[in-house]
Coordinates of C-alpha atoms in Angstrom, one line a residue:
M29 CA 0.0 0.0 0.0
E30 CA 1.2 3.5 -0.8
L31 CA 2.9 5.2 2.1
Q32 CA 0.6 8.3 2.4
T33 CA -2.6 6.2 2.4
L34 CA -1.1 3.8 5.0
T35 CA -0.1 6.7 7.2
F36 CA -3.6 8.1 7.0
I37 CA -5.1 4.8 8.0
V38 CA -2.7 4.2 11.0
V39 CA -2.8 7.7 12.3
G40 CA -6.6 7.8 11.8
L41 CA -7.1 4.6 13.8
T42 CA -5.0 5.9 16.7
F43 CA -6.8 9.2 16.7
A44 CA -10.2 7.5 16.7
L45 CA -9.0 5.5 19.7
Y46 CA -7.9 8.6 21.6
I47 CA -11.0 10.6 20.8
G48 CA -13.2 7.6 21.7
I49 CA -11.5 7.2 25.0
A50 CA -11.8 11.0 25.7
V51 CA -15.6 10.8 25.0
W52 CA -16.0 7.7 27.1
A53 CA -14.1 9.1 30.0
R54 CA -15.5 12.6 29.8
A55 CA -15.1 14.5 33.1
S56 CA -18.4 15.4 34.7
T57 CA -17.1 16.8 38.0
T58 CA -14.1 18.9 39.0
G59 CA -12.7 15.9 40.9
E60 CA -12.6 13.9 37.7
F61 CA -11.4 16.9 35.6
Y62 CA -8.5 17.7 37.9
A63 CA -7.5 14.3 39.4
A64 CA -9.5 11.6 37.6
G65 CA -11.6 11.0 40.8
R66 CA -8.4 9.7 42.5
G67 CA -9.1 6.2 41.5
V68 CA -6.3 5.3 39.0
H69 CA -4.2 2.2 39.5
P70 CA -0.5 2.9 40.1
V71 CA 0.6 0.8 37.1
A72 CA -1.9 2.5 34.8
N73 CA -0.9 5.9 36.3
G74 CA 2.7 5.1 35.8
M75 CA 2.0 4.4 32.1
A76 CA 0.0 7.6 31.8
T77 CA 2.7 9.5 33.5
A78 CA 5.3 8.1 31.1
A79 CA 3.2 9.2 28.1
D80 CA 2.7 12.6 29.8
W81 CA 6.4 12.9 30.4
M82 CA 7.7 11.5 27.0
S83 CA 6.8 14.5 25.0
A84 CA 7.8 15.6 21.5
A85 CA 11.1 16.5 23.2
S86 CA 11.7 12.9 24.2
F87 CA 10.2 11.1 21.2
I88 CA 10.9 13.5 18.3
S89 CA 13.7 15.9 19.4
M90 CA 16.0 14.3 22.0
A91 CA 17.5 11.6 19.7
G92 CA 17.8 14.3 17.0
L93 CA 19.9 16.5 19.2
I94 CA 22.0 13.5 20.3
A95 CA 22.5 12.6 16.6
F96 CA 24.0 16.0 15.8
K97 CA 25.6 16.9 19.2
G98 CA 26.8 13.5 20.2
Y99 CA 28.2 13.0 23.7
D100 CA 27.2 16.6 24.8
A101 CA 23.5 15.9 24.3
S102 CA 23.7 12.9 26.7
L103 CA 22.9 15.3 29.5
F104 CA 19.2 15.1 28.4
L105 CA 19.3 11.4 29.3
M106 CA 20.9 11.9 32.6
G107 CA 18.9 15.0 33.6
W108 CA 15.4 13.7 32.7
T109 CA 15.8 10.2 34.2
G110 CA 17.6 11.4 37.3
G111 CA 14.9 14.0 37.9
Y112 CA 12.3 11.2 38.1
V113 CA 14.3 9.6 40.9
L114 CA 14.2 12.9 42.8
L115 CA 10.5 13.2 42.1
A116 CA 9.8 9.8 43.5
M117 CA 11.9 10.2 46.6
L118 CA 11.5 13.8 47.6
L119 CA 8.2 15.1 46.4
A120 CA 5.5 12.7 45.1
P121 CA 4.5 10.9 48.3
Y122 CA 4.5 14.0 50.5
L123 CA 2.5 16.1 48.0
R124 CA 0.0 13.2 47.7
K125 CA -0.3 13.0 51.5
F126 CA -1.0 16.7 51.7
G127 CA -4.1 15.9 49.6
K128 CA -4.5 18.9 47.3
F129 CA -5.4 19.1 43.6
T130 CA -2.6 21.4 42.4
V131 CA 0.9 22.6 43.2
P132 CA -0.2 26.3 43.8
E133 CA -2.8 25.0 46.2
F134 CA -0.1 23.2 48.2
I135 CA 2.1 26.3 48.2
G136 CA -0.8 28.6 49.1
D137 CA -1.8 26.4 52.1
R138 CA 1.7 25.5 53.2
F139 CA 2.9 29.1 53.2
Y140 CA -0.5 30.3 54.5
S141 CA -0.6 33.0 51.9
Q142 CA -2.7 33.9 48.9
T143 CA 0.2 35.9 47.5
A144 CA 2.4 32.8 47.6
R145 CA -0.4 30.9 45.7
I146 CA -0.7 33.7 43.1
V147 CA 3.1 33.8 42.5
A148 CA 3.1 30.0 42.2
V149 CA 0.4 30.2 39.6
I150 CA 2.3 32.7 37.6
C151 CA 5.5 30.6 37.8
L152 CA 3.5 27.5 36.7
I153 CA 1.9 29.2 33.8
V154 CA 5.2 30.7 32.5
A155 CA 7.0 27.3 32.7
S156 CA 4.0 25.4 31.3
I157 CA 3.4 27.7 28.3
T158 CA 7.2 27.6 27.5
Y159 CA 6.9 23.8 27.6
V160 CA 3.8 23.7 25.4
I161 CA 5.7 25.8 22.8
G162 CA 8.1 22.9 22.5
Q163 CA 5.2 20.5 22.1
M164 CA 3.7 22.7 19.4
K165 CA 7.0 22.6 17.5
G166 CA 6.9 18.8 17.6
I167 CA 3.2 18.7 16.6
G168 CA 4.0 21.0 13.6
V169 CA 6.9 18.7 12.5
A170 CA 4.8 15.5 12.8
F171 CA 1.7 16.9 11.1
S172 CA 3.7 18.6 8.3
R173 CA 5.3 15.3 7.3
F174 CA 2.2 13.2 7.9
L175 CA 0.0 15.5 5.8
E176 CA 2.8 16.5 3.4
V177 CA 2.2 20.2 4.1
D178 CA 4.3 23.1 5.3
F179 CA 5.2 23.4 9.0
T180 CA 2.7 26.3 9.7
T181 CA -0.3 24.4 8.3
G182 CA 0.7 21.3 10.2
L183 CA 0.9 23.3 13.5
L184 CA -2.5 24.8 13.0
I185 CA -4.1 21.4 12.3
G186 CA -2.4 20.0 15.4
M187 CA -3.7 22.8 17.6
A188 CA -7.3 22.0 16.5
I189 CA -6.8 18.3 17.5
V190 CA -5.3 19.2 20.9
F191 CA -8.2 21.5 21.6
F192 CA -10.8 18.9 20.9
Y193 CA -9.7 16.1 23.2
A194 CA -7.8 18.0 25.9
V195 CA -10.6 20.4 26.5
L196 CA -13.3 17.7 26.4
G197 CA -11.9 15.1 28.8
G198 CA -10.0 16.8 31.6
M199 CA -7.7 14.6 33.7
K200 CA -10.0 11.5 33.6
G201 CA -10.1 11.5 29.8
I202 CA -6.4 12.4 29.5
T203 CA -5.3 9.7 31.8
Y204 CA -6.9 6.8 29.9
T205 CA -6.0 8.4 26.5
Q206 CA -2.4 8.6 27.6
I207 CA -2.3 4.9 28.5
A208 CA -3.2 4.2 24.9
Q209 CA -0.7 6.8 23.6
Y210 CA 2.1 5.3 25.6
C211 CA 1.5 1.9 23.9
V212 CA 1.5 3.6 20.5
L213 CA 4.5 5.7 21.1
I214 CA 6.7 3.0 22.6
M215 CA 6.0 0.6 19.8
A216 CA 6.6 3.4 17.3
Y217 CA 10.0 4.1 18.9
T218 CA 11.3 0.6 19.5
I219 CA 10.2 -1.3 16.4
P220 CA 12.2 0.9 13.9
A221 CA 15.1 0.8 16.3
I222 CA 15.1 -3.0 16.3
F223 CA 14.9 -3.1 12.5
I224 CA 17.8 -0.6 12.0
S225 CA 20.0 -2.3 14.7
L226 CA 19.5 -5.6 12.9
Q227 CA 20.4 -3.9 9.6
L228 CA 23.6 -2.2 10.8
T229 CA 24.9 -4.6 13.5
G230 CA 22.9 -7.8 13.3
N231 CA 21.8 -7.3 16.9
P232 CA 18.0 -7.0 17.6
L233 CA 18.5 -5.1 20.8
P234 CA 19.4 -1.4 19.9
Q235 CA 20.9 -0.9 23.4
L236 CA 23.5 -3.6 22.6
G237 CA 23.7 -2.8 18.9
L238 CA 25.0 0.7 19.8
F239 CA 28.2 -1.1 21.0
G240 CA 28.2 -3.7 18.2
N241 CA 30.1 -3.9 15.0
V242 CA 28.9 -2.8 11.5
S243 CA 29.3 -5.0 8.4
D244 CA 33.1 -4.3 7.9
G245 CA 33.8 -5.3 11.5
T246 CA 34.4 -1.8 12.8
P247 CA 32.6 -0.8 16.0
L248 CA 29.5 1.3 15.2
L249 CA 30.6 4.3 17.3
T250 CA 34.1 4.2 15.9
K251 CA 32.7 4.1 12.4
L252 CA 30.4 7.1 13.3
D253 CA 33.4 9.0 14.7
Q254 CA 35.4 8.4 11.5
T255 CA 32.4 9.4 9.3
V256 CA 31.6 12.7 11.0
V257 CA 35.3 13.7 11.3
D258 CA 35.7 13.1 7.6
L259 CA 32.9 15.6 7.0
G260 CA 34.7 18.2 9.1
F261 CA 32.7 17.8 12.4
S262 CA 34.0 17.0 15.9
Q263 CA 34.2 13.4 17.1
Y264 CA 30.7 12.1 17.9
T265 CA 31.8 10.6 21.2
A266 CA 34.0 13.5 22.4
Q267 CA 32.9 16.3 24.8
K268 CA 32.7 19.6 22.9
G269 CA 31.1 22.0 25.4
G270 CA 32.3 23.3 28.8
T271 CA 32.1 21.0 31.8
L272 CA 30.4 23.7 34.1
N273 CA 27.6 24.3 31.5
M274 CA 27.1 20.5 31.1
V275 CA 26.8 20.0 34.9
L276 CA 24.4 22.9 35.4
Y277 CA 22.4 21.9 32.4
T278 CA 22.0 18.4 33.7
F279 CA 21.2 19.7 37.2
S280 CA 18.6 22.1 35.8
L281 CA 16.9 19.3 33.9
M282 CA 16.9 17.1 37.0
I283 CA 15.3 19.5 39.4
G284 CA 13.1 20.9 36.7
T285 CA 11.7 17.4 36.3
A286 CA 10.9 17.3 40.0
G287 CA 9.2 20.7 39.8
L288 CA 7.1 20.4 36.7
P289 CA 3.4 20.8 37.6
H290 CA 1.9 18.7 34.9
V291 CA 3.8 15.7 36.2
I292 CA 3.3 16.4 39.9
I293 CA -0.5 16.6 39.5
R294 CA -0.4 13.0 38.2
F295 CA 0.3 11.8 41.7
F296 CA -2.9 13.3 43.0
T297 CA -4.9 10.8 40.8
V298 CA -4.0 7.7 42.9
P299 CA -5.9 6.5 46.0
K300 CA -3.0 6.4 48.5
V301 CA 0.4 7.8 49.4
K302 CA 2.0 4.5 48.8
D303 CA 0.5 4.4 45.3
A304 CA 2.1 7.8 44.5
R305 CA 5.6 6.4 45.2
S306 CA 4.7 3.2 43.3
S307 CA 3.4 5.2 40.3
A308 CA 6.7 7.1 40.1
G309 CA 8.6 3.8 40.1
W310 CA 6.4 2.3 37.3
A311 CA 6.7 5.5 35.3
L312 CA 10.5 5.3 35.5
V313 CA 10.3 1.7 34.2
F314 CA 8.2 2.7 31.3
I315 CA 10.3 5.8 30.5
S316 CA 13.5 3.8 30.6
I317 CA 12.5 1.7 27.7
L318 CA 12.6 4.7 25.4
Y319 CA 15.5 6.5 27.1
T320 CA 17.8 3.5 26.9
T321 CA 16.9 3.1 23.2
A322 CA 17.4 6.8 22.3
P323 CA 21.3 6.8 22.1
A324 CA 21.2 3.9 19.6
V325 CA 18.5 5.6 17.5
A326 CA 20.5 8.8 17.5
A327 CA 23.8 7.2 16.5
M328 CA 22.3 4.9 13.8
A329 CA 20.2 7.8 12.4
M330 CA 23.3 10.0 12.1
L331 CA 25.3 7.2 10.4
N332 CA 22.6 6.5 7.9
L333 CA 22.1 10.2 7.1
A334 CA 25.8 10.7 6.6
N335 CA 26.2 7.6 4.4
T336 CA 23.1 8.7 2.3
V337 CA 24.3 12.2 1.5
Q338 CA 28.0 11.2 1.3
P339 CA 28.0 7.7 -0.4
G340 CA 31.6 8.1 -1.7
P341 CA 34.9 9.5 -0.4
V342 CA 34.8 13.1 0.8
A343 CA 37.9 14.0 -1.3
A344 CA 36.3 12.6 -4.5
A345 CA 34.5 15.1 -6.8
D346 CA 31.6 12.7 -7.2
G347 CA 31.6 11.5 -3.6
A348 CA 28.6 13.6 -2.5
L349 CA 25.0 12.7 -3.3
E350 CA 23.8 14.0 -6.7
Y351 CA 20.8 16.3 -5.9
E352 CA 18.7 15.0 -8.9
A353 CA 19.2 11.5 -7.6
R354 CA 18.1 12.3 -4.1
P355 CA 15.9 9.6 -2.5
Q356 CA 12.2 10.0 -1.9
W357 CA 12.5 10.7 1.8
F358 CA 14.6 13.7 1.0
K359 CA 11.9 15.1 -1.3
N360 CA 9.2 14.4 1.3
W361 CA 10.9 16.4 4.0
E362 CA 11.8 19.2 1.6
K363 CA 8.0 19.8 1.2
T364 CA 7.8 20.6 4.9
G365 CA 10.6 23.3 4.8
L366 CA 12.5 21.5 7.5
L367 CA 15.1 20.1 5.1
K368 CA 16.7 22.6 2.8
F369 CA 19.4 22.3 0.1
E370 CA 21.3 25.3 -1.3
D371 CA 23.8 24.5 -4.1
K372 CA 26.5 27.0 -3.1
N373 CA 29.2 25.7 -5.4
K374 CA 26.7 25.0 -8.3
N375 CA 28.0 21.4 -8.8
G376 CA 24.5 19.8 -8.4
R377 CA 25.7 17.7 -5.4
V378 CA 24.6 17.8 -1.7
E379 CA 27.8 18.9 0.1
Y380 CA 27.1 18.2 3.8
R381 CA 30.1 19.7 5.6
N382 CA 30.9 21.6 8.8
G383 CA 31.1 25.3 8.4
D384 CA 30.1 27.9 5.8
T385 CA 30.4 25.6 2.9
N386 CA 27.6 23.3 4.2
E387 CA 24.8 23.1 1.6
L388 CA 22.3 21.0 3.6
K389 CA 20.2 22.4 6.5
V390 CA 18.6 19.6 8.6
D391 CA 16.1 20.5 11.3
R392 CA 17.2 18.4 14.3
D393 CA 13.6 17.6 15.1
I394 CA 13.0 15.6 11.9
M395 CA 15.6 12.9 12.6
V396 CA 13.5 10.3 14.5
L397 CA 10.6 10.6 12.1
A398 CA 12.8 10.5 9.0
N399 CA 15.0 7.7 10.4
P400 CA 12.9 4.7 9.1
E401 CA 12.5 6.3 5.7
I402 CA 16.3 6.9 5.4
A403 CA 16.9 3.2 6.5
K404 CA 14.3 2.1 3.8
L405 CA 12.1 0.3 6.3
P406 CA 8.7 -1.0 5.3
N407 CA 5.9 1.5 4.9
W408 CA 3.9 0.3 7.9
V409 CA 6.9 1.0 10.1
I410 CA 7.1 4.6 8.8
A411 CA 3.4 5.1 9.3
L412 CA 3.7 3.7 12.9
V413 CA 6.5 6.2 13.6
A414 CA 4.3 9.1 12.4
A415 CA 1.5 7.9 14.7
G416 CA 4.0 7.6 17.6
G417 CA 5.4 11.1 17.1
L418 CA 1.9 12.6 17.2
A419 CA 0.9 10.5 20.3
A420 CA 4.0 11.8 22.1
A421 CA 3.4 15.5 21.3
L422 CA -0.3 15.4 21.9
S423 CA -0.2 13.5 25.2
T424 CA 2.2 16.0 26.8
A425 CA 0.5 19.0 25.4
A426 CA -2.8 17.8 26.9
G427 CA -1.2 17.3 30.3
L428 CA 0.4 20.7 30.3
L429 CA -2.8 22.4 29.2
L430 CA -4.6 20.8 32.1
A431 CA -2.0 22.1 34.5
I432 CA -2.5 25.6 33.1
A433 CA -6.3 25.3 33.1
S434 CA -6.4 24.0 36.7
S435 CA -4.1 26.7 38.0
I436 CA -6.2 29.5 36.5
S437 CA -9.7 28.1 37.3
H438 CA -9.0 26.3 40.5
D439 CA -6.3 28.3 42.1
L440 CA -7.0 31.8 40.9
L441 CA -10.7 31.9 40.2
K442 CA -12.2 29.6 42.8
G443 CA -9.3 29.8 45.3
I444 CA -9.0 33.6 45.4
F445 CA -11.2 35.7 43.2
K446 CA -14.6 33.9 43.1
P447 CA -14.7 31.2 45.9
D448 CA -18.5 30.8 45.5
I449 CA -18.3 29.7 41.8
T450 CA -20.3 26.6 40.9
E451 CA -18.6 23.4 39.7
K452 CA -20.2 24.0 36.2
G453 CA -18.7 27.5 36.2
E454 CA -15.3 26.3 37.3
L455 CA -15.2 23.6 34.5
L456 CA -16.2 26.2 31.9
A457 CA -13.5 28.5 33.1
A458 CA -10.9 25.7 33.0
R459 CA -11.9 24.9 29.4
I460 CA -11.7 28.5 28.3
A461 CA -8.3 28.8 30.0
M462 CA -7.1 25.7 28.0
A463 CA -8.3 27.2 24.7
G464 CA -6.4 30.5 25.5
A465 CA -3.2 28.6 26.3
I466 CA -3.5 26.6 23.1
A467 CA -3.8 29.8 21.1
V468 CA -0.8 31.5 22.8
A469 CA 1.5 28.4 22.6
G470 CA 0.5 27.8 19.0
Y471 CA 1.4 31.4 18.0
L472 CA 4.8 31.2 19.8
G473 CA 5.3 27.7 18.3
L474 CA 5.5 29.2 14.8
H475 CA 8.8 30.8 15.8
P476 CA 10.1 28.7 18.7
P477 CA 13.2 29.8 20.6
G478 CA 15.0 26.5 19.7
F479 CA 14.4 22.9 18.7
A480 CA 11.7 21.1 20.7
A481 CA 14.1 19.6 23.3
Q482 CA 15.9 23.0 23.7
T483 CA 12.6 24.8 24.2
V484 CA 11.5 22.2 26.7
A485 CA 14.8 22.6 28.5
L486 CA 14.0 26.3 29.0
A487 CA 10.7 25.3 30.6
F488 CA 12.6 22.9 32.9
G489 CA 14.9 25.7 33.9
L490 CA 12.0 28.0 34.8
A491 CA 10.4 25.2 36.9
A492 CA 13.7 24.4 38.5
S493 CA 14.3 28.1 39.5
S494 CA 10.8 28.8 40.9
I495 CA 8.6 25.8 41.8
F496 CA 11.1 23.1 42.9
P497 CA 12.8 25.2 45.7
A498 CA 9.4 26.2 47.1
L499 CA 8.2 22.6 47.2
M500 CA 11.4 21.3 48.8
M501 CA 11.5 24.0 51.4
G502 CA 7.8 23.6 52.0
I503 CA 8.2 19.9 52.8
F504 CA 11.6 19.8 54.5
N505 CA 12.1 23.2 56.2
K506 CA 9.4 24.0 58.8
R507 CA 11.1 27.4 59.5
M508 CA 10.5 28.6 55.9
N509 CA 7.8 31.3 56.0
N510 CA 5.6 32.9 53.4
T511 CA 7.7 36.0 52.9
G512 CA 10.8 33.9 52.2
A513 CA 9.0 31.6 49.8
V514 CA 7.5 34.5 47.8
V515 CA 10.8 36.3 47.6
G516 CA 12.6 33.1 46.6
M517 CA 10.2 32.3 43.8
L518 CA 10.3 35.8 42.4
V519 CA 14.1 36.0 42.5
G520 CA 14.4 32.6 40.9
I521 CA 12.0 33.0 38.0
T522 CA 12.9 36.7 37.3
S523 CA 16.7 36.0 37.1
T524 CA 16.1 33.0 34.9
L525 CA 13.6 34.7 32.6
V526 CA 15.9 37.8 32.1
Y527 CA 18.9 35.6 31.3
I528 CA 16.8 33.5 28.8
F529 CA 15.2 36.6 27.2
W530 CA 18.6 38.3 27.0
F531 CA 19.9 35.6 24.6
K532 CA 16.6 34.2 23.1
G533 CA 14.7 37.4 22.6
W534 CA 12.1 39.1 24.9
F535 CA 9.1 36.9 25.2
F536 CA 10.8 34.8 22.5
I537 CA 10.0 37.4 19.8
P538 CA 12.5 37.1 17.0
G539 CA 15.0 39.9 16.7
T540 CA 14.7 41.2 20.2
A541 CA 17.7 39.4 21.8
M542 CA 20.2 41.7 23.6
A543 CA 23.2 39.5 22.6
A544 CA 24.0 36.7 20.3
N545 CA 23.3 33.3 21.9
I546 CA 26.9 32.0 21.7
P547 CA 29.1 30.6 24.4
A548 CA 31.5 33.6 24.2
N549 CA 28.6 35.9 25.4
H550 CA 27.4 33.6 28.2
I551 CA 28.3 34.3 31.8
L552 CA 31.0 31.6 32.6
G553 CA 29.8 29.8 29.5
I554 CA 26.4 29.0 31.1
S555 CA 23.8 28.7 28.3
P556 CA 20.2 29.9 28.8
E557 CA 19.0 26.3 29.0
A558 CA 21.4 25.6 31.9
F559 CA 20.7 28.8 33.9
G560 CA 17.7 27.3 35.8
A561 CA 20.1 25.6 38.2
V562 CA 21.7 29.0 39.0
G563 CA 18.2 30.5 39.4
A564 CA 17.3 27.7 41.8
I565 CA 20.4 28.5 43.9
L566 CA 19.4 32.1 44.0
N567 CA 15.9 31.1 45.0
F568 CA 17.1 28.9 47.9
V569 CA 19.6 31.5 49.2
S570 CA 17.2 34.5 49.1
A571 CA 14.3 32.5 50.6
V572 CA 16.5 31.2 53.5
L573 CA 18.0 34.7 54.2
V574 CA 14.6 36.4 54.1
S575 CA 12.9 33.8 56.3
K576 CA 15.7 34.2 59.0
V577 CA 15.0 37.9 59.4
T578 CA 11.2 37.7 59.3
A579 CA 8.6 36.0 61.6
E580 CA 8.4 32.2 62.0
P581 CA 5.5 30.4 60.5
P582 CA 2.5 29.8 62.8
E583 CA 2.8 26.7 65.0
H584 CA 0.1 24.8 63.3
I585 CA 1.9 25.2 59.9
Q586 CA 5.1 23.8 61.5
H587 CA 3.0 20.8 62.8
I588 CA 1.7 20.2 59.2
V589 CA 5.2 20.1 57.8
E590 CA 6.2 17.5 60.4
D591 CA 3.0 15.5 59.8
I592 CA 3.3 15.2 56.0
R593 CA 6.7 13.5 56.4
I594 CA 5.3 10.7 58.5
P595 CA 5.0 7.8 56.0
K596 CA 1.4 6.7 56.7
G597 CA -2.0 8.0 56.1
A598 CA -3.3 10.3 53.4
G599 CA -4.8 13.7 53.4
G600 CA -4.6 14.1 57.2
A601 CA -2.5 17.3 57.0
T602 CA -5.4 19.3 55.5
G603 CA -7.5 18.8 58.6
H604 CA -5.3 21.0 60.8

């Protein structure tokens, strides 16, 4: 069957499944909309959390960045998986025991302050919308290839799909939809990896194939190093960036993981505190399947791309791919505008080189979706990958939009400005907030501040610098008061935002950056994506200093902090 037709069928069937589940599990109460009625099994919640977590950044973009950056991009693997361990150990069980729907609700109650709650909502919205921009980039990439249209059209169509099923179902619909999406995306990621690993190394396990030998007996990574060096690039397996930036980048991703609201609210959907910890463990198992496969996918994709565009020796005049003889996958991606060829030397050949002589511009975010086409896998595998990419981007976008909607309708509207609002009115407000967030993120997604994973890293930095320290100090420091928490959050997010906007453009508007985003301009070589760790340190320090010179928290608040760390019971703390 022709590829486009088969892709329509596979994607159409998966979408019918998602929408059917969203309608079946439609939220009828605020409890179901925000926390799925708190009746989700830990294994199911772990799978839904994994789908929520493994976004366009994980599925579409991460392996693409590793493919082009090599060793330096391994920090995504370390940061994002390490962050889940932090989340399971330090936050999830305690937040579940506290028994509130949302992160700002916890911060407002723990710090006995509506101001703290409002500041937490602002931090959450800023981090979440930045995250959704990354998802929108992934949605645009996936839809543009799947429908064979330009990126902008693909993004607009994806926005309409997200609006339909995220706004309709709330947390209950999203949870069960995401279980289905996890199954789709993990098959779509691992099946092509198995095929390509067998092709290149004869080993069906990509994790082992990465360290196996190619057909001429050379280790795959050695072959890849030789190939990219011949093209003028640095060794794939060598560290190319500064160590300080790499450490801070990893740390920012780790604590950003533990501070992301759309993941944290997942642990409010399970019946007991023990289930929250169990859910985090299961999520890590499901996530690790993709994350241990990603390095192999990246290395094999890069090797296949390099061998396709440079089939002969680099020194030979006819060594590069003749443009007129380019394969079909090349033509398909040219239609999206995400793969571009400029014949600078007018020889009719695709010269893929490092530096100004390079004639091929490859968007990093296309690598995973293009990988099975480059490797000439069967059409059904290519169609499955398209469905998986869409599942990954849509599942996380839905979770983030729910976090934004719940913070606006539940924390601001009902919690502060209109406490007597009806359930029906609160649900309507949540859905309107979701629609507004989709529109803003979609608009910014047309000109994202980086590739999907880089944009998501900025969101992690914002969560790391604002939300994570407030949660940690709220749980483990009974002396932390409301003034310290508010000052810390404001210092953390403001410093991080200013640093990001300085190099990425104010509010991510193109052309408004104050300095070129290059290592030479960065403070101590720290990139905007890594600055969240610095913002978190500033948050902790300023919060502790301010709390020491201001009044202690009330005694009953200090009792609550001690109570939520006792590993039994659920929800008891809210009765004080």
